[in-house]
Amino acid sequence: MPVLEVNRLRKSFGDVRAVEEISFSVEPGEIFTIIGPNGAGKTTTLEMIEGLLPPDSGDIRFGSLTWVKDEDRIKREIGVQPQSSALFDLLTVQENLELFATFYPHARPAAEVMDMISLTDQRNKHVKKLSGGQKQRLAIGLAMINDPKIIFLDEPTTGLDPQARRNIWDIVLKLKQIGKTTILTTHYMEEAEKLSDRVCIVDQGKIVTLDTPAALIDRLTKEREVRLSFLDGATAAAETEQAARQNAAVVRTELEGASLKLWTTKPEETLYDLFGFTKDKGYRVEQISIREMSLEDVFIAFTGKEWRD
Amino acid sequence: MAAKQFASMFAAQVKMMFRDKQTWFWSVFFPVILMILFMIIFGGGGSGNFKATIAVADPSPNASSAMLLEQLKSIPVLEVKDEQPVSIEQGKEWVENEDVDALIVLPGQEGVSDVGLYVNRANEAGATTQAVSSILNTLVQQANLSAVGATATYSVSMESITSAADDVKYQDFLLTGMIGLSVAQGGLFGMVEIVDMRKRGLLKRMRMTPAKMGLFGLAGMFVRLMLGIIQIVCLALVGVFAFGATLHINVFSLLIAFIVGALVFSAMGYLFSSFSKTMEAYMGMANIASMLMMFLSGVFFPVNTLPDWLQIVPKLLPLTYFVDGMRDGLIYANGILSSTFWMGIGIMSIWGIVCYLIASVVYKSKSIAATR
């Protein structure tokens, strides 16, 4: 049974339709990621789910609980890390956690949370003296303090350096290990690909597509782009192109000086044939690459927009 | 559960207040400095008494001039330079150089003659000149009366009236005014915290938890009252020990005026917060309100020194009544039984209630959008 069901959500601000129609459900223990360009309606959708904004229509269910009837129970079962980290700057790490702990009838011990977010050494530091990554980890810690079933992380790694980003990924994966459900929004495709069980791409207030990252990439296209470049110059490239055209799996080729691009549905077979050809001719191949398809390609294919980090 | 939550919210806000250097500067250090400055400038170096230095010339000594000289010397507020008569030229030079406030030339003969008074033109209309000339006039008139053997029919008998044991000195007046002002400013400026928390998403963050926001506000109020007590104690210590102010404390009226005042000015701050999108906007409003009231509510000078057409304004401002209330509790040691005290509390309360109600309406109309 899904832990969260969102059904035909709509929300407008004046004339602006922020969310047109969004429906999805999240299974227990999964990491569910929402990506989309700025202004796509991600934050509005999250805020409606988090109970901060009433939807114009549609409904939100946490199992059998709804915001209208069970506000307090839902608040006890979810944990939220908002986009602006929202911490008490003049309190220490431990004091922030302990203050938030008293908001709930049952809370995890602060020490346990600090251990999970690796801030035990900084526990007596005032928040304003923490680094960006440490603040973000504390914000996630506050979202965990009530031992929630579902955790919402709204762009937890935006603006962090690669190392700090990796630290946050570790925490997210730890949460999955202990059976928490995570709903994540992110700006980084690499992150979505690495962490998510399922990805939902939102654009202009609607869901464009929703599936596992692998399935999305797979669905995108059957052809792979292969690049070869030759030490023996343009003639070698041109002759190899002719050979490639004989290959049944090759859909298209493109020649540019000493380098050759080709699109094939069976990269292994095509390459096997081509290497046979170049070996016979004695051409030396300088570089070879098969371009990996990523979520970024999926995003561009579905929204028609360039992705910007 | 609620008690535990309240206790932890209170503790957290106390810590935040103690760790914020700005709070200490604006709530304690700055009022103390301001009070010290006003005490030094207007408190007359501690005694608060009027004094004038005069020179006396006695060109041709005689019985009348000797008598007048003795009387002048016996007036405590007049200090005769060099303790003895000097030449007219010397006296005029001193007046010119403003070494003395006035030169008095004693009569040259017994019987009908003039008593001369020379003052520097620059100070002709000054209070000191007026005082010296009226003192001299009184002396001369008495001399005239006794010369014709008459006694005065009318005389002025003066007594100062206050319910306190001592007269109220400017030090006491200023000290209590400063206490009122700083407690009021604590409320007016303190609510900027709401704007700050809203901007940083903390209000929204807390609303995602089952925390009781009302409790958080109440805890904040208690912290502000605590800060108010610290302000009162610090200012009173400096006022009493460094400037010799005398306090006669009536605990009940002090407590009532203090709590009502702190609540009323916080309500005004709350109203500003409902209109402010940014901290700058809030600070602008709070500054205007505090500036206007500071000079129109009898904090530094009694209200009756204002021009007539302005007299109505202080009667409308809550700070006037708050400062009066603090004076009732701190120096007059009365209040609880007087109707003016309760009248002041009433007018303040109306301000507080109206501000709170308007703020609530504004917040409600913005609803959730306000915390975005």
XYZ file of C-alpha atoms in Angstrom:
681
model
C 0.000 0.000 0.000
C 1.431 3.400 -0.940
C 2.534 5.654 1.940
C 1.577 8.723 -0.036
C -1.022 9.187 -2.737
C -1.443 12.428 -4.605
C -4.470 12.652 -6.815
C -5.148 15.313 -9.460
C -3.660 18.240 -7.556
C -4.316 21.702 -8.894
C -3.207 25.091 -7.650
C -3.363 28.584 -9.168
C -2.028 31.897 -7.876
C -4.227 34.490 -9.542
C -3.896 33.893 -13.273
C -0.826 31.725 -12.921
C -1.558 28.022 -12.958
C 1.316 26.697 -10.894
C 0.128 23.105 -10.735
C -2.242 21.841 -13.416
C -2.785 18.223 -12.638
C -0.404 16.116 -10.704
C -1.007 12.557 -9.538
C 1.429 9.980 -8.255
C 1.875 7.542 -5.438
C 4.934 6.682 -3.418
C 5.685 3.196 -2.100
C 7.209 2.584 1.334
C 11.004 2.618 1.427
C 11.554 4.199 -1.963
C 13.435 7.318 -2.921
C 11.056 9.257 -5.130
C 12.577 12.201 -6.982
C 10.809 15.126 -8.582
C 12.841 17.069 -11.124
C 11.871 19.910 -13.395
C 12.975 23.334 -14.551
C 12.546 26.365 -12.303
C 8.920 27.399 -12.062
C 7.703 23.933 -13.063
C 5.598 23.655 -9.909
C 7.882 21.415 -7.842
C 7.895 23.550 -4.723
C 4.181 24.319 -4.935
C 3.476 20.602 -5.228
C 5.701 19.837 -2.248
C 4.172 22.601 -0.137
C 0.690 21.274 -0.790
C 1.819 17.780 0.204
C 3.533 19.194 3.322
C 0.303 20.894 4.364
C 1.539 24.470 3.932
C -0.715 25.318 0.985
C -4.262 24.130 0.503
C -4.741 22.729 -3.030
C -7.496 24.240 -5.192
C -8.630 20.720 -5.931
C -7.435 17.146 -5.747
C -6.464 15.146 -2.707
C -3.473 14.048 -0.719
C -3.464 10.909 1.407
C -0.849 9.572 3.750
C -2.152 6.009 3.974
C -5.564 6.686 5.436
C -4.681 10.124 6.830
C -5.674 13.453 5.254
C -4.680 17.017 6.171
C -8.224 18.058 6.955
C -8.857 15.354 9.525
C -5.444 14.334 10.817
C -3.176 17.398 10.671
C -1.323 16.629 13.890
C -0.803 12.951 13.125
C 0.536 13.711 9.653
C 2.907 16.303 11.099
C 4.224 13.652 13.470
C 4.790 11.174 10.653
C 6.593 13.431 8.201
C 9.904 15.268 8.379
C 10.702 18.210 6.148
C 13.945 19.843 5.082
C 12.839 23.022 3.324
C 14.820 24.729 0.584
C 15.971 27.565 2.841
C 17.573 25.633 5.643
C 15.602 27.501 8.366
C 17.722 26.990 11.472
C 18.146 28.983 14.677
C 21.524 30.614 14.002
C 22.315 31.495 17.587
C 21.686 28.022 18.933
C 24.165 25.159 18.710
C 23.643 22.032 16.629
C 22.561 20.091 19.680
C 20.280 22.863 20.950
C 18.511 23.076 17.585
C 17.890 19.335 17.613
C 16.758 19.318 21.233
C 14.391 22.235 20.698
C 12.752 20.539 17.731
C 12.597 17.280 19.687
C 10.268 18.893 22.241
C 7.794 19.750 19.470
C 6.976 16.052 19.116
C 5.558 13.549 21.589
C 8.162 10.996 20.525
C 11.569 11.987 19.288
C 14.849 10.299 18.547
C 17.719 11.128 20.904
C 19.699 14.106 19.544
C 22.950 12.143 19.880
C 21.680 9.436 17.558
C 20.658 11.975 14.922
C 23.973 13.843 15.197
C 25.742 10.568 14.618
C 23.713 9.889 11.473
C 24.387 13.320 10.015
C 28.058 13.231 11.181
C 27.829 16.411 13.234
C 28.745 14.943 16.614
C 32.056 16.841 16.635
C 30.272 20.099 15.865
C 27.496 19.642 18.376
C 28.456 22.653 20.499
C 29.064 24.966 17.559
C 26.631 27.783 16.872
C 24.793 27.232 13.616
C 26.053 30.471 12.118
C 29.583 29.107 12.336
C 28.788 25.941 10.369
C 29.676 25.466 6.697
C 26.952 25.300 4.047
C 27.118 21.519 3.903
C 26.991 21.189 7.688
C 23.943 23.459 7.866
C 22.225 21.395 5.229
C 23.027 18.201 7.137
C 21.594 19.742 10.294
C 18.431 20.698 8.393
C 18.122 17.046 7.353
C 18.800 16.061 10.964
C 15.908 18.240 12.113
C 13.707 16.499 9.551
C 14.699 13.171 11.122
C 14.314 14.129 14.773
C 10.746 12.811 15.064
C 11.706 9.492 13.428
C 9.257 10.139 10.578
C 8.032 7.568 8.072
C 8.359 9.978 5.157
C 11.113 12.529 4.722
C 10.893 15.434 2.282
C 14.187 16.854 1.057
C 13.798 19.982 -1.055
C 16.978 20.518 -3.074
C 19.271 19.384 -0.265
C 22.491 19.699 -2.269
C 21.947 22.957 -4.141
C 24.994 25.179 -3.843
C 27.192 22.594 -2.154
C 30.637 21.472 -3.295
C 31.026 17.921 -4.635
C 32.320 16.502 -1.362
C 29.511 18.027 0.693
C 27.040 16.759 -1.905
C 28.409 13.240 -1.566
C 28.049 13.435 2.244
C 24.379 14.226 1.792
C 23.937 11.354 -0.649
C 25.358 9.048 2.015
C 22.744 10.256 4.480
C 19.940 9.772 1.960
C 21.112 6.235 1.257
C 21.366 5.540 5.008
C 17.756 6.671 5.385
C 16.758 4.197 2.689
C 18.664 1.443 4.493
C 16.651 1.973 7.666
C 13.449 1.760 5.651
C 12.460 5.437 5.393
C 10.596 6.774 2.403
C 12.244 9.835 0.874
C 10.727 12.383 -1.447
C 13.496 14.404 -3.040
C 13.676 17.334 -5.395
C 16.948 18.175 -7.002
C 18.644 20.284 -9.614
C 21.317 17.703 -10.311
C 20.599 14.969 -12.818
C 23.531 12.932 -11.598
C 22.020 12.970 -8.137
C 18.589 11.919 -9.344
C 20.127 9.105 -11.359
C 22.277 7.899 -8.507
C 19.759 8.013 -5.662
C 16.278 7.610 -7.045
C 14.204 4.498 -7.272
C 11.779 6.452 -9.408
C 11.990 9.835 -11.091
C 9.113 12.097 -11.938
C 9.762 14.908 -14.417
C 7.494 17.903 -13.980
C 7.109 20.737 -16.463
C 4.576 23.563 -16.569
C 2.616 22.121 -13.673
C 2.219 18.671 -15.190
C 3.986 15.346 -14.931
C 5.797 14.733 -18.179
C 7.007 11.267 -17.355
C 7.512 9.004 -14.349
C 9.573 5.813 -14.099
C 12.845 4.329 -12.833
C 15.897 6.207 -14.160
C 17.027 3.160 -16.175
C 13.622 2.655 -17.741
C 13.396 6.340 -18.654
C 16.755 6.253 -20.381
C 15.927 2.994 -22.055
C 12.629 4.336 -23.265
C 14.286 7.392 -24.715
C 15.907 5.702 -27.691
C 17.207 2.364 -28.865
C 20.190 3.807 -30.717
C 23.544 4.585 -29.166
C 25.997 7.117 -30.405
C 29.517 5.707 -31.134
C 32.505 7.910 -31.893
C 35.744 6.817 -33.529
C 38.741 8.919 -34.445
C 41.696 7.787 -36.554
C 45.388 8.464 -36.387
C 45.597 7.836 -40.126
C 43.461 10.815 -41.033
C 40.403 11.541 -43.092
C 40.845 8.706 -45.635
C 40.781 6.097 -42.901
C 37.668 7.695 -41.425
C 35.918 7.911 -44.789
C 36.683 4.295 -45.661
C 35.492 3.095 -42.279
C 32.287 5.051 -42.820
C 31.693 3.132 -46.028
C 32.214 -0.126 -44.127
C 29.896 0.980 -41.345
C 27.099 1.673 -43.806
C 27.141 -2.011 -44.725
C 26.321 -2.889 -41.125
C 22.606 -3.617 -40.658
C 22.453 -2.175 -37.136
C 23.845 1.240 -38.128
C 21.095 3.796 -38.639
C 23.057 6.902 -39.494
C 26.651 8.107 -39.878
C 28.363 11.431 -39.777
C 31.903 12.177 -40.976
C 33.984 15.036 -39.757
C 37.639 15.029 -40.812
C 39.437 12.186 -39.069
C 36.535 11.401 -36.774
C 33.453 9.382 -37.440
C 30.141 9.364 -35.559
C 27.630 6.611 -36.033
C 24.349 5.577 -34.468
C 23.681 1.908 -33.965
C 21.077 -0.231 -32.283
C 23.657 -2.932 -31.487
C 26.882 -1.188 -30.460
C 28.831 -4.398 -29.621
C 28.187 -6.105 -32.977
C 28.813 -2.968 -34.980
C 32.107 -2.321 -33.222
C 33.186 -5.945 -33.636
C 32.654 -5.632 -37.402
C 34.353 -2.257 -37.655
C 37.410 -3.361 -35.715
C 37.672 -6.353 -38.059
C 37.708 -3.879 -40.926
C 40.278 -1.504 -39.444
C 42.540 -4.402 -38.456
C 42.517 -5.731 -42.018
C 43.319 -2.293 -43.387
C 45.904 -1.561 -40.715
C 44.211 1.695 -39.606
C 45.030 2.844 -36.137
C 42.092 3.979 -34.065
C 43.036 6.819 -31.739
C 39.901 7.146 -29.628
C 36.666 5.324 -29.253
C 33.644 6.157 -27.151
C 30.067 5.107 -26.714
C 28.093 8.052 -25.404
C 26.141 7.167 -22.326
C 22.558 8.294 -22.271
C 21.679 10.109 -19.098
C 18.657 11.539 -17.390
C 19.709 14.815 -18.897
C 18.917 13.461 -22.351
C 15.618 12.201 -21.019
C 14.887 15.627 -19.617
C 15.736 17.379 -22.864
C 13.743 14.867 -24.883
C 10.644 15.265 -22.726
C 10.650 18.987 -22.008
C 12.470 20.316 -25.058
C 14.489 22.468 -22.657
C 18.203 22.677 -22.093
C 19.146 21.546 -18.586
C 20.963 24.081 -16.469
C 22.529 23.201 -13.169
C 3.879 18.070 27.029
C 2.834 21.716 26.685
C 4.788 22.696 29.784
C 7.872 20.881 28.542
C 7.525 22.525 25.146
C 7.102 25.945 26.726
C 10.123 25.443 28.972
C 12.347 24.450 26.072
C 11.070 27.308 23.881
C 11.713 29.745 26.705
C 15.201 28.381 27.350
C 16.042 28.521 23.649
C 14.881 32.122 23.317
C 16.749 33.181 26.454
C 19.924 31.698 24.988
C 19.341 33.423 21.666
C 18.819 36.747 23.399
C 21.924 36.445 25.559
C 24.032 35.476 22.557
C 22.856 38.348 20.381
C 25.273 41.233 20.874
C 22.884 43.641 19.120
C 20.296 43.092 21.832
C 22.772 44.070 24.506
C 23.936 47.112 22.629
C 20.528 48.546 21.779
C 18.613 47.476 24.869
C 21.112 48.087 27.641
C 24.324 49.788 26.596
C 22.792 52.441 24.339
C 20.077 53.634 26.775
C 22.670 53.853 29.552
C 24.973 55.973 27.364
C 22.076 58.161 26.259
C 21.015 58.682 29.846
C 24.557 59.549 30.942
C 24.808 62.129 28.151
C 21.514 63.764 29.051
C 22.411 63.727 32.744
C 25.714 65.470 32.047
C 24.264 68.015 29.620
C 21.073 68.894 31.444
C 21.635 67.646 34.953
C 24.033 70.501 35.812
C 26.873 68.240 36.883
C 24.916 66.554 39.601
C 23.516 69.384 41.715
C 20.898 70.550 39.277
C 20.856 74.051 40.810
C 20.820 77.429 39.128
C 23.973 79.510 39.691
C 25.145 82.842 38.351
C 28.481 84.585 38.752
C 28.390 88.354 39.141
C 30.854 91.148 39.612
C 30.088 94.010 41.942
C 31.469 97.529 41.591
C 31.238 100.005 44.405
C 32.611 103.287 42.998
C 31.925 105.318 46.137
C 31.218 103.117 49.181
C 28.457 104.272 51.523
C 25.951 102.768 53.966
C 23.389 101.763 51.283
C 25.973 100.198 49.026
C 27.481 98.278 51.945
C 24.063 96.950 52.915
C 23.209 95.899 49.340
C 26.582 94.237 48.953
C 26.013 92.169 52.097
C 22.597 91.096 50.832
C 23.934 90.141 47.407
C 26.663 88.041 49.012
C 24.109 86.251 51.133
C 22.070 85.046 48.122
C 23.200 81.460 47.587
C 22.675 81.300 43.833
C 24.792 84.360 43.194
C 28.511 84.000 43.354
C 30.417 87.264 43.636
C 33.644 87.053 41.684
C 36.718 87.781 43.772
C 34.376 88.089 46.803
C 34.804 91.897 46.836
C 33.924 94.948 44.762
C 36.039 95.719 41.710
C 36.320 98.785 39.514
C 33.578 99.455 36.931
C 36.097 99.039 34.101
C 37.279 95.677 35.397
C 33.649 94.573 35.803
C 32.710 95.649 32.257
C 35.663 93.771 30.856
C 34.550 90.600 32.624
C 31.035 91.022 31.237
C 32.418 91.498 27.751
C 34.559 88.368 28.026
C 31.656 86.517 29.617
C 33.764 85.820 32.698
C 30.742 86.878 34.722
C 27.036 86.808 33.916
C 26.422 90.371 35.087
C 28.012 93.416 36.657
C 26.094 95.185 39.398
C 27.124 98.781 40.150
C 26.121 99.733 43.682
C 24.520 103.160 44.362
C 26.996 106.034 44.587
C 25.241 107.749 47.492
C 22.587 107.242 50.124
C 19.097 108.274 49.175
C 17.870 108.630 45.607
C 20.268 106.945 43.224
C 20.614 104.199 40.623
C 21.704 100.616 40.928
C 23.396 99.682 37.655
C 23.138 96.305 35.936
C 25.424 95.487 33.012
C 25.018 92.316 31.005
C 26.526 91.045 27.778
C 24.220 91.818 24.857
C 24.566 88.250 23.629
C 22.881 87.042 26.806
C 20.432 89.877 27.251
C 17.373 87.675 26.880
C 18.898 84.627 28.560
C 17.440 82.972 31.604
C 20.430 83.849 33.760
C 20.136 87.554 32.962
C 16.420 87.467 33.700
C 17.034 85.734 36.986
C 19.797 88.088 38.083
C 17.756 91.142 37.137
C 14.690 89.970 39.002
C 16.755 89.095 42.063
C 18.236 92.583 41.925
C 14.800 94.134 41.450
C 13.492 92.360 44.510
C 16.426 93.525 46.566
C 16.045 97.112 45.408
C 12.335 97.088 46.093
C 12.872 95.776 49.595
C 15.452 98.472 50.107
C 12.967 101.077 48.829
C 10.281 99.821 51.148
C 12.509 99.883 54.181
C 13.798 103.325 53.195
C 10.250 104.700 53.503
C 9.667 102.612 56.605
C 6.910 100.448 55.091
C 6.376 96.700 55.244
C 5.201 94.779 52.234
C 1.495 94.131 52.045
C 1.769 91.062 49.875
C 4.422 88.463 49.820
C 4.829 85.214 47.978
C 5.160 82.124 50.012
C 6.491 79.221 48.015
C 6.424 75.532 48.752
C 6.990 72.668 46.372
C 4.474 69.914 46.535
C 5.003 66.257 45.850
C 3.712 63.171 47.517
C 7.227 61.813 47.689
C 9.453 62.401 50.611
C 11.880 64.508 48.581
C 11.518 66.889 45.730
C 11.825 65.306 42.311
C 15.140 66.225 40.764
C 15.903 66.230 37.051
C 18.014 63.109 37.624
C 14.994 61.210 38.887
C 12.862 62.558 36.071
C 15.357 61.595 33.380
C 16.181 58.214 34.889
C 12.546 57.146 34.975
C 11.962 58.603 31.510
C 14.879 56.583 30.143
C 13.615 53.421 31.817
C 10.203 53.918 30.240
C 11.709 54.688 26.859
C 13.983 51.658 26.781
C 11.310 49.215 27.872
C 8.984 50.700 25.238
C 11.669 50.427 22.575
C 12.255 46.812 23.575
C 8.708 46.096 22.457
C 8.680 48.402 19.436
C 11.893 47.008 18.002
C 11.810 43.491 19.458
C 9.098 42.197 17.155
C 11.475 42.475 14.209
C 12.239 38.886 15.185
C 8.960 37.804 13.585
C 9.962 39.419 10.292
C 13.382 37.808 10.556
C 11.977 34.366 11.275
C 9.520 34.737 8.431
C 12.257 35.765 6.011
C 14.477 32.882 6.986
C 11.649 30.383 6.650
C 11.677 29.541 10.352
C 7.994 30.321 10.837
C 7.140 28.040 7.950
C 9.507 25.391 9.252
C 7.884 25.424 12.664
C 4.431 25.216 11.132
C 5.478 21.905 9.576
C 5.854 20.490 13.073
C 3.138 20.005 15.695
C 4.754 22.846 17.725
C 2.299 25.280 19.297
C 3.127 28.665 17.781
C 1.137 30.452 20.486
C 3.424 28.955 23.114
C 6.463 30.106 21.183
C 5.100 33.665 21.099
C 4.277 33.552 24.802
C 7.789 32.328 25.624
C 9.172 35.218 23.547
C 7.022 37.634 25.537
C 8.413 36.319 28.821
C 11.947 36.682 27.523
C 11.213 40.289 26.592
C 9.818 40.983 30.089
C 13.016 39.526 31.507
C 15.083 41.841 29.337
C 12.907 44.741 30.533
C 13.750 43.933 34.142
C 17.460 43.848 33.258
C 17.082 47.267 31.589
C 15.328 48.743 34.622
C 17.972 47.421 37.014
C 20.943 48.592 34.909
C 19.560 52.083 34.300
C 18.490 52.455 37.914
C 21.915 51.409 39.199
C 23.695 53.941 36.979
C 21.154 56.673 37.733
C 21.232 56.179 41.490
C 24.923 55.546 42.039
C 26.496 57.743 39.384
C 24.062 60.664 39.362
C 22.443 60.567 42.768
C 18.889 59.911 41.655
C 16.510 58.950 44.442
C 13.837 56.319 43.976
C 10.721 55.661 46.013
C 9.407 52.420 44.692
C 5.806 51.302 44.721
C 6.099 47.703 43.617
C 2.475 47.232 42.573
C 2.135 50.258 40.353
C 5.590 49.580 38.915
C 4.652 45.997 38.102
C 1.303 46.893 36.564
C 2.671 49.761 34.477
C 5.655 47.644 33.403
C 3.685 44.607 32.265
C 0.923 46.592 30.566
C 3.485 48.837 28.871
C 5.656 45.956 27.670
C 2.585 44.244 26.207
C 1.261 47.412 24.560
C 4.534 48.286 22.835
C 5.006 44.682 21.748
C 1.526 44.854 20.229
C 2.646 47.945 18.293
C 5.733 46.033 17.137
C 3.486 43.138 16.134
C 1.423 45.557 14.048
C 4.565 46.815 12.271
C 5.591 43.221 11.606
C 2.265 42.524 9.916
C 2.938 45.323 7.409
C 6.617 44.617 6.824
C 7.984 42.388 4.117
C 11.568 43.194 5.048
C 13.446 43.942 8.236
C 14.355 47.365 6.833
C 10.691 48.276 6.420
C 10.017 47.200 9.979
C 12.947 49.141 11.373
C 11.817 52.235 9.463
C 8.358 52.126 11.011
C 9.662 51.376 14.492
C 12.177 54.215 14.233
C 9.570 56.775 13.205
C 7.249 55.709 16.004
C 9.988 55.693 18.587
C 11.461 59.066 17.507
C 8.098 60.814 17.532
C 7.178 59.470 20.916
C 10.624 59.961 22.410
C 10.432 63.740 22.119
C 6.711 64.195 22.582
C 6.073 62.021 25.598
C 7.974 63.743 28.353
C 10.905 61.368 28.408
C 13.683 63.962 28.515
C 11.724 67.122 29.376
C 8.359 67.677 31.026
C 5.473 67.747 28.567
C 4.473 71.272 29.615
C 7.655 72.671 28.057
C 6.147 71.957 24.626
C 4.394 74.798 22.733
C 0.687 75.085 23.479
C -0.516 73.846 20.110
C 1.533 70.677 20.580
C 0.225 69.929 24.046
C -2.572 67.724 22.713
C -0.166 65.246 21.081
C 1.420 63.820 24.230
C -2.073 63.299 25.634
C -2.696 60.849 22.788
C 0.557 58.943 22.844
C 0.902 55.741 24.859
C 4.510 56.448 25.815
C 3.389 59.508 27.816
C 1.249 57.307 30.009
C 3.831 54.569 30.209
C 6.543 56.988 31.342
C 4.073 58.519 33.812
C 3.230 55.052 35.054
C 6.885 54.211 35.542
C 7.353 57.504 37.432
C 4.372 56.676 39.618
C 5.950 53.339 40.421
C 9.523 54.515 40.789
C 9.656 58.040 42.205
C 6.260 59.202 43.382
C 5.549 55.861 45.049
C 1.887 56.216 44.280
C -0.384 55.119 41.499
C -2.536 52.212 42.481
C -4.956 54.497 44.271
C -4.914 57.419 41.876
C -7.401 57.668 39.059
C -4.905 59.280 36.661
C -2.743 56.179 36.959
C -5.605 53.910 35.919
C -6.666 56.355 33.242
C -3.160 56.119 31.760
C -3.206 52.332 31.962
C -6.575 52.408 30.224
C -5.417 54.608 27.354
C -2.312 52.454 26.883
C -4.430 49.319 26.857
C -6.663 50.761 24.148
C -3.567 51.354 22.019
C -2.409 47.803 22.650
C -5.750 46.186 21.879
C -6.312 48.217 18.705
C -2.798 47.475 17.404
C -3.179 43.775 18.161
C -6.566 43.566 16.460
C -5.423 45.365 13.296
C -2.319 43.154 13.134
C -4.432 40.008 13.501
C -6.730 41.120 10.685
C -3.773 41.904 8.426
C -2.144 38.562 9.195
C -5.385 36.710 8.588
C -6.010 38.444 5.268
C -2.548 37.484 4.088
C -3.145 34.018 5.581
C -0.549 31.475 4.601
C 0.915 33.671 1.913
C 2.327 35.805 4.721
C 4.620 33.064 5.872
C 5.887 32.098 2.456
